[in-house]
CSV table of C-alpha atoms in Angstrom, one decimal:
chain,number,residue,atom,x,y,z
H,1,MET,CA,-13.1,0.6,8.4
H,2,ASN,CA,-13.9,3.8,10.0
H,3,PHE,CA,-12.1,6.7,8.2
H,4,LEU,CA,-12.9,8.9,11.1
H,5,ARG,CA,-10.3,7.1,13.4
H,6,THR,CA,-7.0,8.6,13.8
H,7,ARG,CA,-3.8,7.1,12.4
H,8,ALA,CA,-2.9,6.1,16.0
H,9,GLU,CA,-6.2,4.3,16.4
H,10,GLN,CA,-5.9,2.5,13.1
H,11,LEU,CA,-2.2,1.4,14.2
H,12,ALA,CA,-3.7,0.3,17.6
H,13,SER,CA,-6.2,-1.9,15.7
H,14,PHE,CA,-3.6,-3.5,13.6
H,15,LEU,CA,-1.2,-4.2,16.6
H,16,ARG,CA,-4.1,-5.6,18.7
H,17,ASP,CA,-4.8,-8.0,16.0
H,18,SER,CA,-1.2,-9.0,15.8
H,19,LEU,CA,-1.2,-9.6,19.4
H,20,ARG,CA,-4.3,-11.8,19.5
H,21,ARG,CA,-2.5,-13.8,16.6
H,22,GLY,CA,0.5,-14.3,18.9
H,23,GLU,CA,2.7,-12.5,16.3
H,24,LEU,CA,4.3,-10.0,18.9
H,25,LYS,CA,6.7,-11.6,21.2
H,26,GLU,CA,9.1,-10.4,23.7
H,27,PRO,CA,11.6,-8.8,23.6
H,28,LEU,CA,9.6,-6.2,21.7
H,29,PRO,CA,11.7,-3.7,19.4
H,30,GLY,CA,12.6,-0.2,20.5
H,31,ILE,CA,10.2,2.7,19.3
H,32,ARG,CA,12.8,3.8,16.6
H,33,GLU,CA,13.2,0.3,15.1
H,34,TRP,CA,9.5,-0.5,15.5
H,35,SER,CA,8.2,2.7,13.8
H,36,ALA,CA,10.8,2.1,10.9
H,37,ARG,CA,9.4,-1.4,10.4
H,38,LEU,CA,5.8,-0.1,10.4
H,39,GLY,CA,6.4,3.0,8.1
H,40,VAL,CA,4.8,5.3,10.8
H,41,GLY,CA,6.2,8.2,12.8
H,42,HIS,CA,7.5,7.9,16.4
H,43,VAL,CA,4.6,9.9,17.8
H,44,THR,CA,2.1,7.9,16.0
H,45,LEU,CA,3.4,4.5,17.3
H,46,GLN,CA,3.7,5.9,21.0
H,47,GLN,CA,0.1,7.1,20.8
H,48,ALA,CA,-1.0,3.7,19.5
H,49,LEU,CA,1.0,1.9,22.3
H,50,ARG,CA,-0.6,4.2,24.9
H,51,ILE,CA,-4.2,3.1,23.5
H,52,LEU,CA,-3.2,-0.7,24.1
H,53,GLU,CA,-1.7,0.1,27.4
H,54,ALA,CA,-5.0,1.3,28.4
H,55,ASP,CA,-6.5,-1.8,27.2
H,56,ARG,CA,-4.1,-3.5,29.5
H,57,LEU,CA,-2.3,-5.3,26.7
H,58,LEU,CA,0.9,-3.8,26.9
H,59,ILE,CA,3.1,-2.0,29.6
H,60,VAL,CA,5.0,1.3,28.4
H,61,GLN,CA,7.8,2.1,30.6
H,62,SER,CA,10.1,5.2,30.1
H,63,ARG,CA,13.6,4.2,29.1
H,64,ARG,CA,12.7,0.5,29.8
H,65,GLY,CA,10.9,0.0,26.7
H,66,VAL,CA,7.5,-1.9,25.9
H,67,ARG,CA,6.5,-5.3,27.3
H,68,LEU,CA,3.5,-7.4,27.1
H,69,ALA,CA,1.1,-7.1,30.0
H,70,ALA,CA,1.0,-10.8,30.5
H,71,ALA,CA,2.7,-13.9,29.0
H,72,PRO,CA,0.5,-15.1,26.1
H,73,ARG,CA,-1.1,-18.5,26.9
H,74,ALA,CA,-0.8,-21.1,24.2
H,75,LYS,CA,-4.3,-22.0,23.3
H,76,PRO,CA,-5.2,-25.2,21.3
H,77,SER,CA,-6.4,-24.3,17.9
H,78,ALA,CA,-9.7,-25.7,16.9
H,79,PRO,CA,-9.5,-28.1,14.0
H,80,ARG,CA,-10.2,-26.7,10.6
H,81,VAL,CA,-9.8,-23.0,11.7
H,82,LYS,CA,-10.8,-21.0,8.6
H,83,ARG,CA,-7.8,-18.9,7.7
H,84,VAL,CA,-6.7,-16.3,5.1
H,85,ARG,CA,-3.0,-15.8,4.8
H,86,TRP,CA,-1.4,-12.9,2.9
H,87,LEU,CA,2.0,-13.8,1.5
H,88,TYR,CA,4.4,-11.1,0.3
H,89,VAL,CA,8.0,-11.2,-0.7
H,90,GLY,CA,10.4,-8.4,-0.1
H,91,ARG,CA,11.2,-6.0,2.6
H,92,ARG,CA,9.4,-2.7,1.5
H,93,ILE,CA,5.9,-3.8,2.0
H,94,GLN,CA,6.3,-4.0,5.8
H,95,GLY,CA,6.8,-0.1,5.9
H,96,ARG,CA,3.9,0.7,3.5
H,97,SER,CA,1.0,2.3,5.3
H,98,ILE,CA,-1.2,1.3,2.5
H,99,TRP,CA,-1.0,-2.3,3.3
H,100,MET,CA,-1.0,-1.7,7.0
H,101,GLU,CA,-4.6,-0.2,6.3
H,102,VAL,CA,-5.6,-2.9,3.9
H,103,PHE,CA,-4.6,-5.5,6.3
H,104,ALA,CA,-6.5,-4.0,9.1
H,105,ALA,CA,-9.6,-3.5,6.9
H,106,ILE,CA,-9.6,-7.2,5.8
H,107,SER,CA,-9.0,-8.4,9.3
H,108,GLU,CA,-11.8,-6.4,10.7
H,109,ARG,CA,-14.2,-7.7,8.1
H,110,LEU,CA,-13.2,-11.4,8.4
H,111,ARG,CA,-13.5,-11.4,12.2
H,112,GLU,CA,-17.1,-11.0,11.7
H,113,PHE,CA,-17.3,-14.4,10.1
H,114,ASP,CA,-14.9,-16.1,12.5
H,115,ILE,CA,-12.2,-16.3,9.8
H,116,HIS,CA,-8.6,-15.6,10.8
H,117,PHE,CA,-6.3,-13.4,9.0
H,118,THR,CA,-2.6,-13.3,9.1
H,119,ASP,CA,0.1,-11.7,6.9
H,120,GLU,CA,3.6,-13.2,6.4
H,121,ARG,CA,6.8,-12.0,4.7
H,122,CYS,CA,8.4,-15.0,2.9
H,123,ASP,CA,11.9,-15.7,1.6
H,124,ALA,CA,12.4,-18.4,-1.1
H,125,ARG,CA,12.9,-21.2,1.3
H,126,ARG,CA,9.6,-20.4,3.1
H,127,LEU,CA,7.6,-20.1,-0.3
H,128,ARG,CA,8.9,-23.5,-1.4
H,129,ALA,CA,8.1,-25.1,2.1
H,130,ILE,CA,4.4,-23.6,1.7
H,131,GLN,CA,4.2,-24.8,-2.0
H,132,ALA,CA,5.4,-28.2,-1.1
H,133,ALA,CA,2.8,-28.7,1.5
H,134,GLY,CA,0.2,-28.3,-1.1
H,135,GLU,CA,-3.3,-26.6,-1.0
H,136,GLN,CA,-5.0,-26.7,2.5
H,137,PRO,CA,-8.9,-27.0,2.5
H,138,ASN,CA,-9.2,-24.5,5.2
H,139,GLU,CA,-6.8,-21.9,4.0
H,140,MET,CA,-7.0,-19.3,1.3
H,141,LEU,CA,-3.8,-17.6,0.1
H,142,LEU,CA,-3.2,-13.9,-1.0
H,143,LEU,CA,-0.2,-13.3,-2.9
H,144,THR,CA,1.8,-10.0,-3.3
H,145,ASP,CA,4.9,-8.7,-4.6
H,146,PHE,CA,5.5,-12.1,-6.3
H,147,ARG,CA,7.9,-12.0,-9.3
H,148,GLU,CA,7.3,-14.2,-12.3
H,149,LYS,CA,9.2,-17.2,-11.1
H,150,GLU,CA,7.5,-17.0,-7.6
H,151,GLN,CA,3.9,-16.7,-9.3
H,152,ARG,CA,4.9,-19.9,-11.4
H,153,LEU,CA,5.7,-21.7,-8.2
H,154,PHE,CA,2.0,-21.5,-6.9
H,155,ALA,CA,0.6,-21.6,-10.5
H,156,SER,CA,-1.0,-25.1,-9.5
H,157,PHE,CA,-2.8,-23.5,-6.5
H,158,ARG,CA,-5.8,-22.7,-8.7
H,159,ARG,CA,-8.5,-23.4,-6.1
H,160,SER,CA,-7.0,-21.4,-3.0
H,161,ALA,CA,-4.8,-18.6,-4.3
H,162,LEU,CA,-5.7,-15.1,-5.2
H,163,LEU,CA,-3.0,-12.7,-6.6
H,164,ILE,CA,-3.0,-9.3,-5.3
H,165,GLN,CA,-1.2,-8.0,-8.2
H,166,LEU,CA,-1.1,-8.3,-11.9
H,167,PRO,CA,-0.2,-11.8,-13.2
H,168,ALA,CA,2.9,-12.6,-15.1
H,169,PRO,CA,2.5,-13.8,-18.8
H,170,GLY,CA,1.0,-17.2,-18.9
H,171,ILE,CA,-0.1,-17.2,-15.4
H,172,THR,CA,-3.8,-18.0,-14.9
H,173,LEU,CA,-4.4,-17.6,-11.1
H,174,PRO,CA,-7.3,-15.2,-10.5
H,175,TYR,CA,-6.2,-11.7,-9.4
H,176,ILE,CA,-7.3,-8.3,-8.3
H,177,TRP,CA,-5.4,-5.1,-8.4
H,178,ASN,CA,-6.0,-1.4,-8.6
H,179,ASP,CA,-6.4,0.5,-11.8
H,180,ALA,CA,-3.4,2.7,-11.4
H,181,GLU,CA,-2.8,3.0,-15.0
H,182,GLY,CA,-6.3,4.1,-15.8
H,183,ALA,CA,-5.7,6.9,-13.0
H,184,LEU,CA,-2.4,7.7,-14.8
H,185,ARG,CA,-4.1,8.2,-18.1
H,186,HIS,CA,-6.8,10.3,-16.6
H,187,GLY,CA,-4.3,12.6,-14.7
H,188,ILE,CA,-2.3,13.0,-17.8
H,189,ARG,CA,-5.3,14.3,-19.7
H,190,GLU,CA,-6.3,16.5,-16.8
H,191,LEU,CA,-2.9,18.2,-17.0
H,192,VAL,CA,-2.8,18.5,-20.7
H,193,GLY,CA,-6.1,20.0,-20.6
H,194,ARG,CA,-4.8,22.7,-18.2
H,195,GLY,CA,-2.1,23.6,-20.9
H,196,PHE,CA,0.9,21.7,-19.7
H,197,THR,CA,3.1,20.5,-22.5
H,198,HIS,CA,5.9,19.1,-20.2
H,199,LEU,CA,5.1,16.3,-17.7
H,200,CYS,CA,7.1,14.3,-15.3
H,201,LEU,CA,6.3,11.0,-13.7
H,202,VAL,CA,7.8,10.8,-10.1
H,203,SER,CA,8.1,7.3,-8.6
H,204,GLY,CA,10.3,5.1,-6.4
H,205,ARG,CA,13.6,3.7,-7.6
H,206,HIS,CA,13.6,0.5,-9.5
H,207,ALA,CA,16.3,-1.2,-11.4
H,208,ASP,CA,14.5,-1.4,-14.7
H,209,VAL,CA,11.8,0.8,-16.4
H,210,THR,CA,8.4,-0.3,-15.0
H,211,PRO,CA,5.3,-0.9,-17.2
H,212,THR,CA,3.6,2.1,-15.5
H,213,GLU,CA,6.7,4.3,-16.7
H,214,ARG,CA,6.5,2.8,-20.2
H,215,LEU,CA,2.9,3.6,-20.3
H,216,PHE,CA,3.5,7.1,-19.2
H,217,LEU,CA,6.1,7.7,-21.8
H,218,ARG,CA,3.8,6.2,-24.6
H,219,VAL,CA,0.7,8.1,-23.7
H,220,CYS,CA,2.8,11.3,-23.7
H,221,ALA,CA,4.2,10.7,-27.1
H,222,GLU,CA,0.9,9.9,-28.4
H,223,SER,CA,-0.8,13.0,-27.2
H,224,ALA,CA,-1.8,15.5,-29.9
H,225,PRO,CA,0.2,17.6,-29.9
H,226,PRO,CA,2.8,15.4,-28.3
H,227,VAL,CA,3.8,16.3,-24.8
H,228,LEU,CA,7.4,16.0,-23.3
H,229,GLY,CA,7.4,13.3,-20.8
H,230,GLU,CA,10.4,12.5,-18.4
H,231,LEU,CA,11.0,10.2,-15.5
H,232,ALA,CA,12.2,11.0,-12.1
H,233,ARG,CA,13.0,8.4,-9.4
H,234,LEU,CA,13.3,9.3,-5.6
H,235,PRO,CA,14.4,6.9,-2.9
H,236,PHE,CA,11.9,5.0,-0.9
H,237,ARG,CA,13.2,5.8,2.5
H,238,LEU,CA,11.8,9.2,3.8
H,239,ASP,CA,15.2,11.0,4.7
H,240,PRO,CA,16.9,10.4,1.4
H,241,GLN,CA,13.4,10.9,-0.5
H,242,GLN,CA,13.3,14.5,1.2
H,243,ALA,CA,16.7,15.4,0.1
H,244,ALA,CA,16.1,14.1,-3.5
H,245,ALA,CA,12.7,16.1,-3.4
H,246,ARG,CA,14.7,19.2,-2.9
H,247,ARG,CA,17.2,18.5,-5.6
H,248,PHE,CA,14.3,17.8,-7.9
H,249,ALA,CA,12.6,21.1,-7.0
H,250,ALA,CA,15.9,22.9,-7.6
H,251,HIS,CA,16.1,21.9,-11.3
H,252,ILE,CA,12.5,23.0,-12.2
H,253,HIS,CA,12.3,25.9,-14.7
H,254,GLY,CA,9.1,26.9,-16.4
H,255,ARG,CA,5.7,25.0,-16.1
H,256,LEU,CA,5.7,21.5,-15.2
H,257,GLY,CA,2.9,18.9,-14.6
H,258,VAL,CA,4.0,16.2,-12.1
H,259,LEU,CA,2.3,13.0,-11.5
H,260,ALA,CA,3.6,11.4,-8.3
H,261,LEU,CA,3.1,7.7,-7.5
H,262,PHE,CA,3.0,6.2,-4.0
H,263,PRO,CA,5.2,5.9,-2.1
H,264,ILE,CA,6.4,9.2,-3.0
H,265,SER,CA,5.2,11.7,-0.3
H,266,ALA,CA,3.0,14.4,-1.9
H,267,THR,CA,3.4,16.5,1.3
H,268,MET,CA,7.2,16.3,1.0
H,269,LEU,CA,7.2,16.8,-2.8
H,270,ILE,CA,4.9,20.1,-2.6
H,271,SER,CA,6.7,21.3,0.5
H,272,ALA,CA,10.1,21.1,-1.4
H,273,LEU,CA,8.6,23.0,-4.4
H,274,LEU,CA,7.3,25.8,-2.0
H,275,GLU,CA,10.7,26.0,-0.2
H,276,ARG,CA,12.2,26.7,-3.5
H,277,GLY,CA,9.7,29.6,-4.3
H,278,VAL,CA,7.9,27.6,-7.0
H,279,LYS,CA,4.2,28.6,-7.6
H,280,VAL,CA,1.9,25.6,-6.9
H,281,PRO,CA,-0.3,24.8,-9.0
H,282,GLU,CA,0.2,27.9,-11.2
H,283,GLN,CA,3.7,27.0,-12.4
H,284,VAL,CA,3.9,23.3,-11.1
H,285,GLU,CA,0.8,21.2,-10.6
H,286,VAL,CA,1.2,17.9,-8.8
H,287,VAL,CA,-1.3,15.1,-9.2
H,288,VAL,CA,-0.9,12.0,-6.8
H,289,ILE,CA,-1.7,8.5,-7.7
H,290,ASN,CA,-2.3,5.7,-5.2
H,291,ALA,CA,-2.2,8.1,-2.3
H,292,MET,CA,-3.6,7.6,1.2
H,293,TRP,CA,-5.8,10.4,2.6
H,294,HIS,CA,-3.3,11.3,5.4
H,295,SER,CA,-0.4,11.6,2.9
H,296,VAL,CA,-2.0,14.6,1.0
H,297,ARG,CA,-2.3,16.9,4.1
H,298,VAL,CA,-0.7,20.0,2.5
H,299,VAL,CA,-1.6,23.4,1.3
H,300,PRO,CA,-2.4,24.0,-1.5
H,301,PRO,CA,-4.0,20.4,-1.8
H,302,PRO,CA,-3.4,18.5,-4.8
H,303,MET,CA,-5.7,16.5,-7.1
H,304,PHE,CA,-5.3,12.8,-6.1
H,305,TYR,CA,-6.4,9.3,-6.5
H,306,PRO,CA,-6.9,7.5,-3.2
H,307,PHE,CA,-6.0,3.8,-2.9
H,308,PRO,CA,-9.1,1.9,-2.8
H,309,VAL,CA,-8.7,0.4,0.7
H,310,GLU,CA,-12.4,-0.3,1.2
H,311,ALA,CA,-13.0,-1.6,-2.2
H,312,PHE,CA,-10.0,-4.1,-1.9
H,313,ALA,CA,-11.3,-5.2,1.6
H,314,ARG,CA,-14.7,-5.9,0.3
H,315,VAL,CA,-13.6,-7.9,-2.8
H,316,VAL,CA,-11.0,-10.0,-0.7
H,317,VAL,CA,-13.7,-10.8,1.9
H,318,ARG,CA,-16.3,-11.8,-0.7
H,319,ALA,CA,-13.7,-14.1,-2.5
H,320,ALA,CA,-12.9,-15.5,0.9
H,321,LEU,CA,-16.5,-16.3,1.8
H,322,GLU,CA,-17.0,-18.0,-1.6
H,323,TYR,CA,-13.8,-20.0,-1.0
H,324,PHE,CA,-15.0,-21.4,2.3
H,325,GLN,CA,-18.5,-22.2,1.0
H,326,ARG,CA,-17.5,-23.7,-2.2
H,327,GLY,CA,-13.9,-24.8,-2.0
H,328,ALA,CA,-12.5,-22.5,-4.7
H,329,VAL,CA,-11.6,-18.9,-5.1
H,330,PRO,CA,-13.8,-17.2,-7.7
H,331,ARG,CA,-12.0,-16.7,-11.1
H,332,LEU,CA,-11.5,-13.0,-10.6
H,333,LYS,CA,-9.8,-10.8,-13.1
H,334,LYS,CA,-10.5,-7.5,-11.6
H,335,LEU,CA,-9.1,-4.1,-11.8
H,336,ILE,CA,-10.4,-1.7,-9.0
H,337,PRO,CA,-10.8,1.7,-10.2
H,338,LEU,CA,-9.4,4.8,-8.5
H,339,GLU,CA,-11.7,7.7,-8.0
H,340,VAL,CA,-10.4,11.2,-8.4
H,341,VAL,CA,-10.4,13.7,-5.3
H,342,ARG,CA,-10.3,17.2,-6.6
H,343,PRO,CA,-9.3,20.3,-4.4
H,344,ARG,CA,-12.3,22.3,-3.4
H,345,GLY,CA,-13.2,24.8,-6.2
H,346,ALA,CA,-11.2,23.0,-8.8
H,347,SER,CA,-12.9,22.7,-12.1
H,348,LYS,CA,-13.0,19.6,-14.3
H,349,ASN,CA,-11.6,19.4,-17.7
């Protein structure tokens, strides 16, 4: 995946693949609804659509919306087409730019080997239907956002399924995930080394305390001397998140080290702090974990740990090639490290 491409070009590539797979059908959604589904801005989506229009794939008409340039023709699928299917549960993943880039990176690489890539959001009925059909010799499954009961439903798919998340207790399926907890530990050490004795983990809202939050509180309590650790949760949707970030900034007094987990917008959070007159990073320093490069375009730039998109794509493609050669997914138990990116001129602790 070429990081020099613009966001609009990356989105155009993602939509182009969706068109080729026949996943985009008329009537197409309006710009506002479509951009909300994809988790991108209106301008970015419009620029991507113009790119596809120049490729004669779409027709963009003012006030009349977007339509396909030509009705897609049904093509008989060749027998035993190699396919990697990414299954995920829940609504939030559709709007996460991280996964859009991961999907595009994997699809781009698999295409070189004539392996088709599709992604599908599933409800409980759909998952049961896929499980009942059993493992298919020409199909590899990637499973994301699966709760324990959903993982157990596919626990027998030992040859064809790869978890893109940590496994639930007792689940022996192979898995890969990013080492966000390792990045969190490192980020805490960095802030403590710079003299912060009060830290706050800012993440999205969840019903229960997450394992990452428990780890944060434990590491703070075990620091020598102990560090005061607290949790803050902001909404996932951007407009409510912006209002919540302003309220968060308004309650800050004294020095504070902040660790922000994606999908919290670092740009939004730092902008809210600056708007309140908080000195960044002298009074409040923000460290961002699992960020995308485009989400940290703010001055002053924070230290951050980008999501390892390319590393994810490489591991998945290697696993897919082995699956289609040997008939089984490799028994992976892999955490992909997150590399730290420091602001220019920043010193290491």
